[in-house]
Amino acid sequence: MPVSQVSLLFARTGSLYVLHIRMSLHTTSKQLVEQVRLLDRFSNKSTNGTLYLTATHLIFVESGSNNSAAILHHHIASVEKLSLTTTGCPLVIQCRNFRVVHFVVQRERDCHDIYSSLLRLLRPVSYEELYAFSYNPKQNDQQREEGWQLIDLGAEFERMGVPCDQWQLTDVNRDYKVCETYPRDLYVPITASKPIIVGSSKFRSKGRFPVLTYFYQEKKAAVCRCSQPLSGFSARCLEDESMLQAISKANHNSRFVYVMDTRPKLNALANRAAGKGYENEDNYSNIHFQFVGIENIHVMRASLQKLLEVIGTRSLTMSDYLMGLESSGWLRHIKAIVDAAIFLTKAVTGEGASVLVHCSDGWDRTAQVCSLGALLMDPYYRTIKGFMVLIEKDWISFGHKFADRCDQLDGDPKEVSPVFTQFLECVWQVTEQFPQAFEFSEWFLLQIHEHVHSCQYGNFLGNNERQREDLQLRERTHSLWAFLMSEKENYMNPVYSPAYAESHPVLEPSTLPYHFKFWRNMYHQFDRSMHPRQSILKTILTLRENSRKTENTLHALENVSAHTTHTHTHTCSYREEATESTDTERTVEGSSGTESRKQSYGELEGTYNSELAKSEPAVVSLEFGVARMTC
Amino acid sequence: MEFAELIKTPRVDGVVLHRPFMPTVEGTLCLTGHHLILSSRQDNTEELWLLHSNIDSIEKRFVGCLGSIIVKCKDLRVIQLDIPGMEECLNIASSIEALSTLDSISLMYPFFYRPMFEVIDDGWNSFLPEDAFKDLESMTDEWRLSEVNKDFSVCPSYAPLVAVPKGIDDDTLRKVATFRHGGRFPVLSYYHKKNGMVMMRAGQPLTGTNGRRCKEDEKLINATLRPGKRGYIIDTRTINVAQQAKARGGGFESEANYPQWRRIHKAIERSNVLQDSLIKLVEACNDQSHNMDRWLSKLEASNWQTHVKEILTTACLAAQCIDREGASVLVHGTEGADSTLQVTSLAQIILDPACRTIRGFQGLIEREWLQAGHPFQQRCAQSAYSNSKPRQEAPVFLLFLDCVWQILRQFPCSFEFNENFLVQLFEHAYASQFGTFMGNSAAERAKLSLPEKTVSLWSWVNRPQELERLSNPLYEANSLVIWPSVAPQSLLLWEGVFLRWNRSSKCLDEAYEEMVHIIEYNKELQNKVNSLRRQLAQLETEDPLLQTP
């Protein structure tokens, strides 16, 4: 198939990276393999087509149809070549956005070529190889800069009411000298002098001393974060104790500070042997120490692995599904994070106490708990813009190691962990209980998840701010937030009620276990046969859009009408224009996935001629690239 | 017997009512023949009117001289009444117990209930078999309406009128009835207009251990096949269970005697297993433990979701045979009045858009459940909290409703009704002021003169204000066959029933209201635009200046 034709096929998908694909098809040496079969993951259904390998994407184009699937190389977590079968050589690709594709390539040689190319492509060794550095959405420098200026953390602290009489901006980390994984701008109590800060940072893992992350203005209570103290069995540090004292004194509403160690007690105890550990209540005056028991990154990685194994099973029984859900522990972990966030929220908003949150290094569990807690306390973070700010603040700027956790470069597999995915899931679980409290819908969360792994935008590259500055990301890449903002309408929650936010500033979700559900739209986002065939969200969004258009039409008609009655002007042109928008577009996919039905209901195999089981043409074609938008 | 004899203490003051997620109410408790009433006698305070027949079980607790009665209802709600005075409490408790377990059907509330609304459309006449048959006649002339069962002598659980193949006379039917469990000879359940294929249902064939055969039976079901075509028999039991049934005189259609039919066995569980499953599920849902693993393992152990999956899968299979394979289908289990009906009715929801309307769904329940002889009285006598020994109780109908809800969730725009309708049907099947779900068969209902003496649920439902409450604002007629996903990940716990009383639904209700508002606003705008357009068009025609010469 000529390249131009491929480009045309992609033009209709409307994806942003279409342009780039087209370019790369032209300019880079590409591989093309024909007669490839794409097998459906949960049925015996398969489609034939051609596989293209470009510099950035692996693209499958169904023969004789417009359907195509484009997989970004960065999304690929693993490629596996299975042993040769009579029909060809199977290639299984697992993606970080939970897509699993199974190709069968007719010739083993072709399969091997693709396989080895992919292996090379999906293990970038330097940041410069990542898509973000070549991605070009046809924006000029000014637009790009504006995109990066969209989120301003200084303004965010101002919004919280900081600096104030108790909290100030410190320049101690101006050159990343005190803590290289923290941002430059940090907020500390007025009474915390530089020697105290420096002393405290020396007593904390990776120098991550206690700093302000959220200020609850109403009660002047602070949420602070840090890493574990290097207390070992008996060590203490007067500066660190003064630091906590300073945090305590900054809040007149409470006589003590909660110190939340988000780890299970056993883990914290074990850390003491390595000279780390947790705060001894005897050494710190006025602290209330609390373990909350969220497991570490390794447990979380294994848990997700187990979950994906279970739900990836073909012909899964209900029993195996529920038992697998239980034994994976995934929902238990999600609940633990939500529980911790609720504890934090209650302490701050209910008791008016300040809370210091930490785990080991203070960039995984600490980020989860602080950000989720803030989301429960402050309606601003439940808006589209506010949610971006929240991620920028608690995750990006405070040094959640996105590069390591999301495996951006070929690194240590033991550093990979779905910590951020868990955060997004916790947010989703809360949205399920409070459908009117969030300005954004599930699609927003899914899209963020997509791009955390796509490496298409600069925001999540690297492990901390310092690294990002070194990489000159603001100069060389684009910001995801600007892109999401430009598509804001797609991510709106149609039933969002600002009035609800006003009357319920603090959310108190129930944590009874049945409120935690399996997030099908995340973990099966590409398995369309599992989803409702009609989407309420999509329908309502379409209706709202339609209403907006109709309002305009109505307005125009009213003008014309008023005009006509008076002056007898010809009205035809207005009427033409106004006819367009009244039909509501809806998708009814009553007979999609017909063949997979046959498989899942079982029993009929090999009975009659297969031609008896002819499928109806699907009403709506499969839009692989945008599958998650329609689920 | 007079109710008064059972009511030892008709009223008690100072009773406190506790309900989850609602403020407590203090007031006067009154017992009447059919209701437990609690009234604060203040304006704006909701009173509690609870049908005794809705009470599944009660528990008594005493702290000093303050007694508490925990009332557990068939709709799964649990409430607590604090009653001052030991004696009063004991009296109330024993009265409730007696009144909620009355054996005599003629004392049931529907016989006493007088509607406070005008019956515009009498539900008892809305879904007569002869009317349904008229629709069939407009599509095919291969079937006739037989009166062979008009005095219920051929099959006591069938309606007086049944649709059978035209070429089969009543004598043949009588012979076939002797060969099928409970006299339930194969009758028409559904005609698929698109390709003329049919779905029939029956009781199991009485082959016994020696492989008895009945030529008339073979003739009857073969009469539904087109020349050269084969059909499917879906047996809702596993092959083992079907084999074992032979020892008790039952059995299944052998390949030798039914060569034109291919038999498929599925595993839909039977009554006591289902009842046990319901009890376990409700117990799990009421567990206030915060332990995630415990919840998931209890949910799994209840097996409820497994039953939902099995039933849906079998229904999809039946629908697939008809629509995709172009073959006719006969469905049966043992009696043909439980799992059989789940399958035939769900298959129709998948295949026939008419069944997804409010009226069509009522018709489906009339045809496939009430007239088909599902023993509602027996199956719904007790719910999940009952302490008494289970007899023939089983949540067969509730499982059917759950499956419908699953399809509704997957096709939220294809049903004219919303979840409220399904919940309402569940409630009324277990306790009701209406006569619709009384009795176990058409014969029993006729004997009780229900149409004359009670009000039909459909008379209540088919009033504008109620229809509005039950309507799905997203509905847009969808003429396609709708294939649900039966993957475990696609099937959800029906929270609207099982967690209904365990969670606050305020947020969800408000969000739903907002959604309705968006839809209505859109309609309103469209109407305005349309009427303005009409006005403009009118102006144009009236105005000579605008007319082209």
PDB file of C-alpha atoms in Angstrom, chain A residues 230-405:
ATOM      1  CA  LEU A 230      17.627   8.717  59.770  1.00  0.00           C
ATOM      2  CA  SER A 231      16.883   7.740  63.319  1.00  0.00           C
ATOM      3  CA  GLY A 232      18.110   4.162  63.293  1.00  0.00           C
ATOM      4  CA  PHE A 233      17.605   2.752  66.761  1.00  0.00           C
ATOM      5  CA  SER A 234      18.425   5.804  68.801  1.00  0.00           C
ATOM      6  CA  ALA A 235      19.792   8.680  66.741  1.00  0.00           C
ATOM      7  CA  ARG A 236      18.174  12.056  67.093  1.00  0.00           C
ATOM      8  CA  CYS A 237      18.567  15.448  65.545  1.00  0.00           C
ATOM      9  CA  LEU A 238      17.774  18.639  67.374  1.00  0.00           C
ATOM     10  CA  GLU A 239      17.277  20.639  64.170  1.00  0.00           C
ATOM     11  CA  ASP A 240      14.739  18.106  62.930  1.00  0.00           C
ATOM     12  CA  GLU A 241      12.951  18.253  66.249  1.00  0.00           C
ATOM     13  CA  SER A 242      12.936  22.038  66.019  1.00  0.00           C
ATOM     14  CA  MET A 243      11.590  21.775  62.493  1.00  0.00           C
ATOM     15  CA  LEU A 244       8.591  19.775  63.667  1.00  0.00           C
ATOM     16  CA  GLN A 245       8.223  22.121  66.586  1.00  0.00           C
ATOM     17  CA  ALA A 246       8.136  25.031  64.136  1.00  0.00           C
ATOM     18  CA  ILE A 247       5.425  23.321  62.102  1.00  0.00           C
ATOM     19  CA  SER A 248       3.446  22.760  65.268  1.00  0.00           C
ATOM     20  CA  LYS A 249       3.810  26.346  66.414  1.00  0.00           C
ATOM     21  CA  ALA A 250       2.677  27.677  63.059  1.00  0.00           C
ATOM     22  CA  ASN A 251      -0.788  26.349  63.828  1.00  0.00           C
ATOM     23  CA  HIS A 252      -2.483  27.905  66.841  1.00  0.00           C
ATOM     24  CA  ASN A 253      -5.529  25.686  66.502  1.00  0.00           C
ATOM     25  CA  SER A 254      -3.812  22.561  67.661  1.00  0.00           C
ATOM     26  CA  ARG A 255      -1.288  21.755  70.312  1.00  0.00           C
ATOM     27  CA  PHE A 256       0.202  18.881  68.373  1.00  0.00           C
ATOM     28  CA  VAL A 257       1.162  17.731  64.903  1.00  0.00           C
ATOM     29  CA  TYR A 258       0.170  14.394  63.467  1.00  0.00           C
ATOM     30  CA  VAL A 259       3.045  12.495  61.955  1.00  0.00           C
ATOM     31  CA  MET A 260       1.649  10.009  59.482  1.00  0.00           C
ATOM     32  CA  ASP A 261       4.033   7.279  58.477  1.00  0.00           C
ATOM     33  CA  THR A 262       2.246   5.805  55.482  1.00  0.00           C
ATOM     34  CA  ARG A 263       4.186   2.542  55.675  1.00  0.00           C
ATOM     35  CA  PRO A 264       3.203  -0.637  57.456  1.00  0.00           C
ATOM     36  CA  LYS A 265       4.834  -0.637  60.888  1.00  0.00           C
ATOM     37  CA  LEU A 266       6.894  -3.698  60.063  1.00  0.00           C
ATOM     38  CA  ASN A 267       8.541  -1.981  57.095  1.00  0.00           C
ATOM     39  CA  ALA A 268       9.374   1.063  59.192  1.00  0.00           C
ATOM     40  CA  LEU A 269      10.886  -1.126  61.900  1.00  0.00           C
ATOM     41  CA  ALA A 270      12.996  -2.943  59.351  1.00  0.00           C
ATOM     42  CA  ASN A 271      14.316   0.377  58.092  1.00  0.00           C
ATOM     43  CA  ARG A 272      15.786   1.118  61.513  1.00  0.00           C
ATOM     44  CA  ALA A 273      18.436  -1.501  60.947  1.00  0.00           C
ATOM     45  CA  ALA A 274      19.587   0.504  57.935  1.00  0.00           C
ATOM     46  CA  GLY A 275      19.913   3.643  60.015  1.00  0.00           C
ATOM     47  CA  LYS A 276      16.564   4.959  58.901  1.00  0.00           C
ATOM     48  CA  GLY A 277      13.205   4.562  60.592  1.00  0.00           C
ATOM     49  CA  TYR A 278      10.549   6.740  62.125  1.00  0.00           C
ATOM     50  CA  GLU A 279      10.057   9.482  64.676  1.00  0.00           C
ATOM     51  CA  ASN A 280      10.336   8.563  68.316  1.00  0.00           C
ATOM     52  CA  GLU A 281       7.491  10.269  70.145  1.00  0.00           C
ATOM     53  CA  ASP A 282       9.721  10.732  73.172  1.00  0.00           C
ATOM     54  CA  ASN A 283      12.142  12.926  71.261  1.00  0.00           C
ATOM     55  CA  TYR A 284       9.620  15.109  69.526  1.00  0.00           C
ATOM     56  CA  SER A 285       7.406  17.201  71.695  1.00  0.00           C
ATOM     57  CA  ASN A 286       3.768  17.434  70.737  1.00  0.00           C
ATOM     58  CA  ILE A 287       3.584  14.896  67.955  1.00  0.00           C
ATOM     59  CA  HIS A 288       1.012  12.176  67.497  1.00  0.00           C
ATOM     60  CA  PHE A 289       2.603   9.400  65.539  1.00  0.00           C
ATOM     61  CA  GLN A 290       0.537   7.091  63.330  1.00  0.00           C
ATOM     62  CA  PHE A 291       1.259   4.260  60.901  1.00  0.00           C
ATOM     63  CA  VAL A 292      -1.259   3.812  58.095  1.00  0.00           C
ATOM     64  CA  GLY A 293       0.028   0.733  56.339  1.00  0.00           C
ATOM     65  CA  ILE A 294       0.280   1.309  52.597  1.00  0.00           C
ATOM     66  CA  GLU A 295       2.517  -1.296  50.988  1.00  0.00           C
ATOM     67  CA  ASN A 296       5.720  -0.476  49.100  1.00  0.00           C
ATOM     68  CA  ILE A 297       6.313  -0.163  45.359  1.00  0.00           C
ATOM     69  CA  HIS A 298       7.317  -3.799  44.964  1.00  0.00           C
ATOM     70  CA  VAL A 299       4.141  -5.114  46.537  1.00  0.00           C
ATOM     71  CA  MET A 300       2.109  -2.744  44.350  1.00  0.00           C
ATOM     72  CA  ARG A 301       3.911  -3.819  41.186  1.00  0.00           C
ATOM     73  CA  ALA A 302       3.318  -7.488  41.960  1.00  0.00           C
ATOM     74  CA  SER A 303      -0.306  -6.773  42.818  1.00  0.00           C
ATOM     75  CA  LEU A 304      -1.022  -5.106  39.496  1.00  0.00           C
ATOM     76  CA  GLN A 305       0.816  -7.881  37.714  1.00  0.00           C
ATOM     77  CA  LYS A 306      -1.448 -10.405  39.403  1.00  0.00           C
ATOM     78  CA  LEU A 307      -4.559  -8.383  38.645  1.00  0.00           C
ATOM     79  CA  LEU A 308      -3.669  -8.122  34.957  1.00  0.00           C
ATOM     80  CA  GLU A 309      -2.968 -11.832  34.803  1.00  0.00           C
ATOM     81  CA  VAL A 310      -6.378 -12.614  36.239  1.00  0.00           C
ATOM     82  CA  ILE A 311      -8.371 -10.285  34.040  1.00  0.00           C
ATOM     83  CA  GLY A 312      -6.403 -11.270  30.970  1.00  0.00           C
ATOM     84  CA  THR A 313      -7.541 -14.872  31.288  1.00  0.00           C
ATOM     85  CA  ARG A 314      -9.765 -16.090  28.507  1.00  0.00           C
ATOM     86  CA  SER A 315     -13.133 -17.607  29.462  1.00  0.00           C
ATOM     87  CA  LEU A 316     -12.680 -16.355  32.996  1.00  0.00           C
ATOM     88  CA  THR A 317     -15.298 -17.679  35.407  1.00  0.00           C
ATOM     89  CA  MET A 318     -17.008 -15.382  37.861  1.00  0.00           C
ATOM     90  CA  SER A 319     -15.458 -17.274  40.754  1.00  0.00           C
ATOM     91  CA  ASP A 320     -11.931 -17.024  39.409  1.00  0.00           C
ATOM     92  CA  TYR A 321     -12.479 -13.371  38.675  1.00  0.00           C
ATOM     93  CA  LEU A 322     -13.635 -12.503  42.170  1.00  0.00           C
ATOM     94  CA  MET A 323     -11.051 -14.703  43.849  1.00  0.00           C
ATOM     95  CA  GLY A 324      -8.353 -13.255  41.616  1.00  0.00           C
ATOM     96  CA  LEU A 325      -9.495  -9.753  42.441  1.00  0.00           C
ATOM     97  CA  GLU A 326      -9.184 -10.628  46.090  1.00  0.00           C
ATOM     98  CA  SER A 327      -5.870 -12.433  45.922  1.00  0.00           C
ATOM     99  CA  SER A 328      -4.262  -9.740  43.796  1.00  0.00           C
ATOM    100  CA  GLY A 329      -4.882  -7.432  46.743  1.00  0.00           C
ATOM    101  CA  TRP A 330      -5.259  -4.525  44.328  1.00  0.00           C
ATOM    102  CA  LEU A 331      -8.483  -3.111  45.720  1.00  0.00           C
ATOM    103  CA  ARG A 332      -7.174  -3.616  49.243  1.00  0.00           C
ATOM    104  CA  HIS A 333      -4.213  -1.392  48.377  1.00  0.00           C
ATOM    105  CA  ILE A 334      -6.449   1.195  46.755  1.00  0.00           C
ATOM    106  CA  LYS A 335      -8.626   1.240  49.845  1.00  0.00           C
ATOM    107  CA  ALA A 336      -5.558   1.653  52.075  1.00  0.00           C
ATOM    108  CA  ILE A 337      -4.569   4.788  50.180  1.00  0.00           C
ATOM    109  CA  VAL A 338      -8.077   6.229  50.343  1.00  0.00           C
ATOM    110  CA  ASP A 339      -8.259   5.375  54.047  1.00  0.00           C
ATOM    111  CA  ALA A 340      -5.018   7.238  54.659  1.00  0.00           C
ATOM    112  CA  ALA A 341      -6.233  10.263  52.698  1.00  0.00           C
ATOM    113  CA  ILE A 342      -9.427  10.296  54.732  1.00  0.00           C
ATOM    114  CA  PHE A 343      -7.445  10.167  57.965  1.00  0.00           C
ATOM    115  CA  LEU A 344      -5.399  13.127  56.752  1.00  0.00           C
ATOM    116  CA  THR A 345      -8.502  15.040  55.715  1.00  0.00           C
ATOM    117  CA  LYS A 346     -10.244  14.478  59.021  1.00  0.00           C
ATOM    118  CA  ALA A 347      -7.216  15.561  61.024  1.00  0.00           C
ATOM    119  CA  VAL A 348      -6.836  18.759  59.028  1.00  0.00           C
ATOM    120  CA  THR A 349     -10.440  19.811  58.390  1.00  0.00           C
ATOM    121  CA  GLY A 350     -12.037  18.266  61.436  1.00  0.00           C
ATOM    122  CA  GLU A 351      -9.478  18.735  64.187  1.00  0.00           C
ATOM    123  CA  GLY A 352      -7.682  21.635  62.572  1.00  0.00           C
ATOM    124  CA  ALA A 353      -4.374  19.888  63.241  1.00  0.00           C
ATOM    125  CA  SER A 354      -1.337  20.089  61.002  1.00  0.00           C
ATOM    126  CA  VAL A 355      -0.084  16.802  59.592  1.00  0.00           C
ATOM    127  CA  LEU A 356       3.349  15.731  58.472  1.00  0.00           C
ATOM    128  CA  VAL A 357       3.191  12.866  55.974  1.00  0.00           C
ATOM    129  CA  HIS A 358       6.074  10.655  55.016  1.00  0.00           C
ATOM    130  CA  CYS A 359       6.988   7.172  53.878  1.00  0.00           C
ATOM    131  CA  SER A 360      10.527   6.070  53.081  1.00  0.00           C
ATOM    132  CA  ASP A 361      11.737   8.567  50.506  1.00  0.00           C
ATOM    133  CA  GLY A 362       8.575  10.618  50.531  1.00  0.00           C
ATOM    134  CA  TRP A 363       7.895  10.513  46.821  1.00  0.00           C
ATOM    135  CA  ASP A 364       5.501   7.609  46.350  1.00  0.00           C
ATOM    136  CA  ARG A 365       3.024   6.914  49.150  1.00  0.00           C
ATOM    137  CA  THR A 366       3.528  10.406  50.489  1.00  0.00           C
ATOM    138  CA  ALA A 367       2.582  11.884  47.116  1.00  0.00           C
ATOM    139  CA  GLN A 368      -0.480   9.624  46.928  1.00  0.00           C
ATOM    140  CA  VAL A 369      -1.756  10.525  50.368  1.00  0.00           C
ATOM    141  CA  CYS A 370      -1.002  14.259  50.246  1.00  0.00           C
ATOM    142  CA  SER A 371      -2.566  14.763  46.826  1.00  0.00           C
ATOM    143  CA  LEU A 372      -5.618  12.627  47.472  1.00  0.00           C
ATOM    144  CA  GLY A 373      -6.121  14.291  50.843  1.00  0.00           C
ATOM    145  CA  ALA A 374      -5.933  17.746  49.269  1.00  0.00           C
ATOM    146  CA  LEU A 375      -8.434  16.649  46.636  1.00  0.00           C
ATOM    147  CA  LEU A 376     -10.883  15.674  49.382  1.00  0.00           C
ATOM    148  CA  MET A 377     -10.327  18.937  51.273  1.00  0.00           C
ATOM    149  CA  ASP A 378     -10.324  21.482  48.491  1.00  0.00           C
ATOM    150  CA  PRO A 379     -12.929  21.705  45.699  1.00  0.00           C
ATOM    151  CA  TYR A 380     -10.419  23.548  43.516  1.00  0.00           C
ATOM    152  CA  TYR A 381      -8.473  20.338  42.964  1.00  0.00           C
ATOM    153  CA  ARG A 382     -11.647  18.723  41.678  1.00  0.00           C
ATOM    154  CA  THR A 383     -11.740  21.086  38.705  1.00  0.00           C
ATOM    155  CA  ILE A 384      -9.853  20.399  35.492  1.00  0.00           C
ATOM    156  CA  LYS A 385      -7.317  23.138  36.028  1.00  0.00           C
ATOM    157  CA  GLY A 386      -7.025  22.424  39.737  1.00  0.00           C
ATOM    158  CA  PHE A 387      -6.341  18.756  39.118  1.00  0.00           C
ATOM    159  CA  MET A 388      -3.493  19.678  36.785  1.00  0.00           C
ATOM    160  CA  VAL A 389      -2.107  21.968  39.473  1.00  0.00           C
ATOM    161  CA  LEU A 390      -2.383  19.201  42.041  1.00  0.00           C
ATOM    162  CA  ILE A 391      -0.421  16.766  39.883  1.00  0.00           C
ATOM    163  CA  GLU A 392       2.123  19.425  39.023  1.00  0.00           C
ATOM    164  CA  LYS A 393       2.610  20.201  42.703  1.00  0.00           C
ATOM    165  CA  ASP A 394       2.499  16.928  44.594  1.00  0.00           C
ATOM    166  CA  TRP A 395       3.832  14.665  41.884  1.00  0.00           C
ATOM    167  CA  ILE A 396       5.951  16.504  39.362  1.00  0.00           C
ATOM    168  CA  SER A 397       7.552  19.241  41.429  1.00  0.00           C
ATOM    169  CA  PHE A 398       8.087  17.221  44.588  1.00  0.00           C
ATOM    170  CA  GLY A 399       9.945  14.623  42.626  1.00  0.00           C
ATOM    171  CA  HIS A 400       7.839  11.549  42.107  1.00  0.00           C
ATOM    172  CA  LYS A 401      10.224   9.509  40.021  1.00  0.00           C
ATOM    173  CA  PHE A 402       8.120   9.298  36.866  1.00  0.00           C
ATOM    174  CA  ALA A 403      11.062   8.206  34.733  1.00  0.00           C
ATOM    175  CA  ASP A 404      11.829   5.260  36.997  1.00  0.00           C
ATOM    176  CA  ARG A 405       8.278   4.333  37.987  1.00  0.00           C
TER     177      ARG A 405
END
